[in-house]
Amino acid sequence: MSNHTILFPEITRDGTSQAARFLPALSPDSVLVDERSLRDLLSFAREYGKELLYFNAENQAMGDWSAFISDDLDLDALVSFMGDPKTVSSQQREEFSRPHLSLFLSFLSLLQRAQTQLNTLTQRHLDFYYQEVLHMQKKAGVPDRINILLKPQPNVAESKVPAGTAVNAGPDAIGKDRIYQTDEDLIVNQAQIATLSSVFAEKETTGFKEARESKKGTQDERFVQMLEIALGNPLPGDALPQSQILSGVDADVDFTTLTDLALLTDFSESGLKMPLFELRSLMKFKRRRDDSSEEWSEINVYLEMAARQKRGNASFVFEPLDPRNFDANLIAALEGAPDYGGLTEVTTIDHLYTQRDREDVKTFIREQLYFDNQDDFLAMMRLKLKIDKEWDAINQILQEAGRLKRNNSAYLLQPDNSSDFSSNLNEAIGPLASPLIGRFQNIAVYYEALEALERDFYMSTESFSYLMQVGLKDAPSTWDWSKVDEVLLEAYQNKVVSKRQAVLQALRETKGLTALLHLALGEISDTAESNPLGRLSVAITNDEDTAFLEEISLREALGDVSELEWQKLYGIVEIAQRFFDNFVLSTPLKERWINLFPAADASSVSSPGVASDSPRWLTFGGANSEADEKSVPDPILGWAMSSPLFALSEGQRKLTLTFAFDSETFFLESLQALFPETSGSTSESTSSAEGPFQVDISGEKGWITPDRLAISWGSYAELTQTKASDLQAMQLTLSFSAALDAIAVFADAAVPSPWPLLRIKLRQIWDESLNRFVTHYAALRELQLLKT
């Protein structure tokens, strides 16, 4: 096998013009209904005549009709004769003018007219469809437009060309002058382009598909990288947020963690024998029953009313041993169990409610249950039956799980106490046996773990389960991956929306609803006009949502807004906010910022593979693909500051600079990653060859590099020993030995300054994987400097 690499030249294209994009096959004339020419018809008649029998006057067969158009007849000449008889010889004209042949040629000439009409069928069908069915209107004619270059005379500084000035562009194809008019007033002056320069930012973007199809890492690692693009924190492609679901403490999420979480989601069906939707229903009812203290208190108030009536003591206080045991509390309140023996079709208090319209039942309620007002009895029973109904629903779900557990559709769960959830769960499916650690032996804790999973991954448990099913397959199909992409895109967008809503919530909780509305409008609360809700409503398409916001704004001062209502409000306002900040939910991409390539002469940056003498060049610049590790380029990106405090002339010198950043954009882990050799919060390195920064300061003769550079990060208050602050900071400590020149103003500095100038530049660092130099700009670009 050859070891030589074959390099194919890159094909450079300028694109395709609009006219060249037209496909001839789309033209109605490209295929005709009847494409037969006159010669085709004559040839057909000749061959057809050979198949027809000729009968004489006695009706006897005598050969065929081949003599009608004989084989020695020149069909091409015959066609020419039909167009212009003068094009053939006199002998041929005489031969072609025979009566039978002239009559047939006349028929063919008339047939051409019908043929022409038939061949317009395709165009007429399109016209009918567009105009009559779709009711599309033809666009009006668009005037031709051209660009012109105007140059004033050398002795004219500037000149005005009024709108409507006629310009002659020369004759057209038929010799008529083409006259154009200028659209608007134009001031023509002597200004010219002196230099064309460009700056190209080289980036590498990775989407879901590129991540999973990468040649780097194992299949499991690539799967995690795909998830990181959707859910990485803080940016797409960063590490997945740590999770407490499995261990109860923050832990990194890798493919093993994801596999364990998949087992956790599958346990609903494998261990509990419940589809996830059934488990949700079960826990919804169970939580509602756990939170029903107010309902039971109200029921017991009604029982207390009956107890007072029974005892004839209006001040009697009913104190049940178990507020949720209705049967026991009813007996205690009435000092004995009710006797339904005198009533037909009534054996329980529930039957009394069902038969409440009977007169004997009404009497029993009044005289035996001691409810003077039947409405009190009915209100109590409505509460009781609501509770009973939900316990019945819970036990119905447990019964179905028990049937699946036993593979017996006839199994019946017959609980002694319908509200004894633990016993009934154990009876139906037995003790829980989680495939993971014991903290999930409790179904409530297990369900809370699933809810935490949905919060952490911004997707439903079902979606996560499907995601992992595909991830664990040996060879997922294209369709599988397309569904995974949909799940991840939705999760990413859910994450973005959730974070936007969290900002609104935090502002509302600290400064109120009005401040939230101003933020959604992109306004500053202190200077904005009043009635922000009125301005926000233009971006709310649902009148019910607008009415809801107006209601909440009135109830806010009373403190009469539930948490669910606030969450609904955040959702409505966030959607409206998108209109004002032009926000669109996008597809996540991991972006790797590689380097910046400036070109003083933009025309010097040519396309790869283009000959050196070609006039073509990259309009917006390009990357240097021929980097050499030994030839380190100068830093390009940087930041400078000046101060009279920098003027340290003699001896050992030390400068300490502290930069305070907004904590929302200060990502400590990303910064620490720039210094892989560090541990803790401090990095010490020689500034000449290590770390992402190249730092120097001005001297009279040039730029001075410090002997040592130490970098610390953390709380601004701790680093500066000042009052408490939520700002985060990076601190640079520069050490200069006595042997170095005095720090002073450098007269030839590119940035003029009356004081010494400090430069912090991003060092060009060789990247083996890319085989080129890179700068660590991406980790720093989100920082918002607030003070130094």
Short mmCIF file of C-alpha atoms in Angstrom, two decimals, residues 25 74 78 159 168 178 205 237 250 279 281 302 342 436 451 481 486 523 536 549 583 596 607 736 755:
data_model
loop_
_atom_site.label_atom_id
_atom_site.label_comp_id
_atom_site.label_asym_id
_atom_site.label_seq_id
_atom_site.Cartn_x
_atom_site.Cartn_y
_atom_site.Cartn_z
CA ALA A 25 -36.50 20.69 -16.55
CA ASP A 74 -37.42 12.07 -49.50
CA LEU A 78 -41.18 16.88 -48.26
CA SER A 159 -20.70 68.41 -5.92
CA ASN A 168 -27.35 57.40 -20.11
CA ARG A 178 -31.05 53.11 -21.65
CA THR A 205 -18.14 25.07 16.15
CA GLY A 237 -19.78 22.34 25.55
CA ASP A 250 -22.35 17.17 44.47
CA LEU A 279 -46.41 6.93 39.06
CA SER A 281 -50.74 10.22 39.15
CA TYR A 302 -68.59 19.74 61.38
CA GLY A 342 -84.53 1.53 60.13
CA LEU A 436 -29.06 1.41 43.29
CA GLU A 451 -38.12 15.23 39.86
CA TRP A 481 -30.30 10.22 16.58
CA GLU A 486 -34.94 16.98 19.21
CA GLU A 523 -35.96 50.00 30.63
CA LEU A 536 -45.63 45.24 27.67
CA LEU A 549 -51.10 40.20 34.63
CA PHE A 583 -34.34 37.22 21.56
CA LEU A 596 -7.48 36.28 15.62
CA SER A 607 -8.00 31.75 -0.85
CA PHE A 736 10.67 43.68 39.29
CA TRP A 755 2.05 58.10 32.57
#
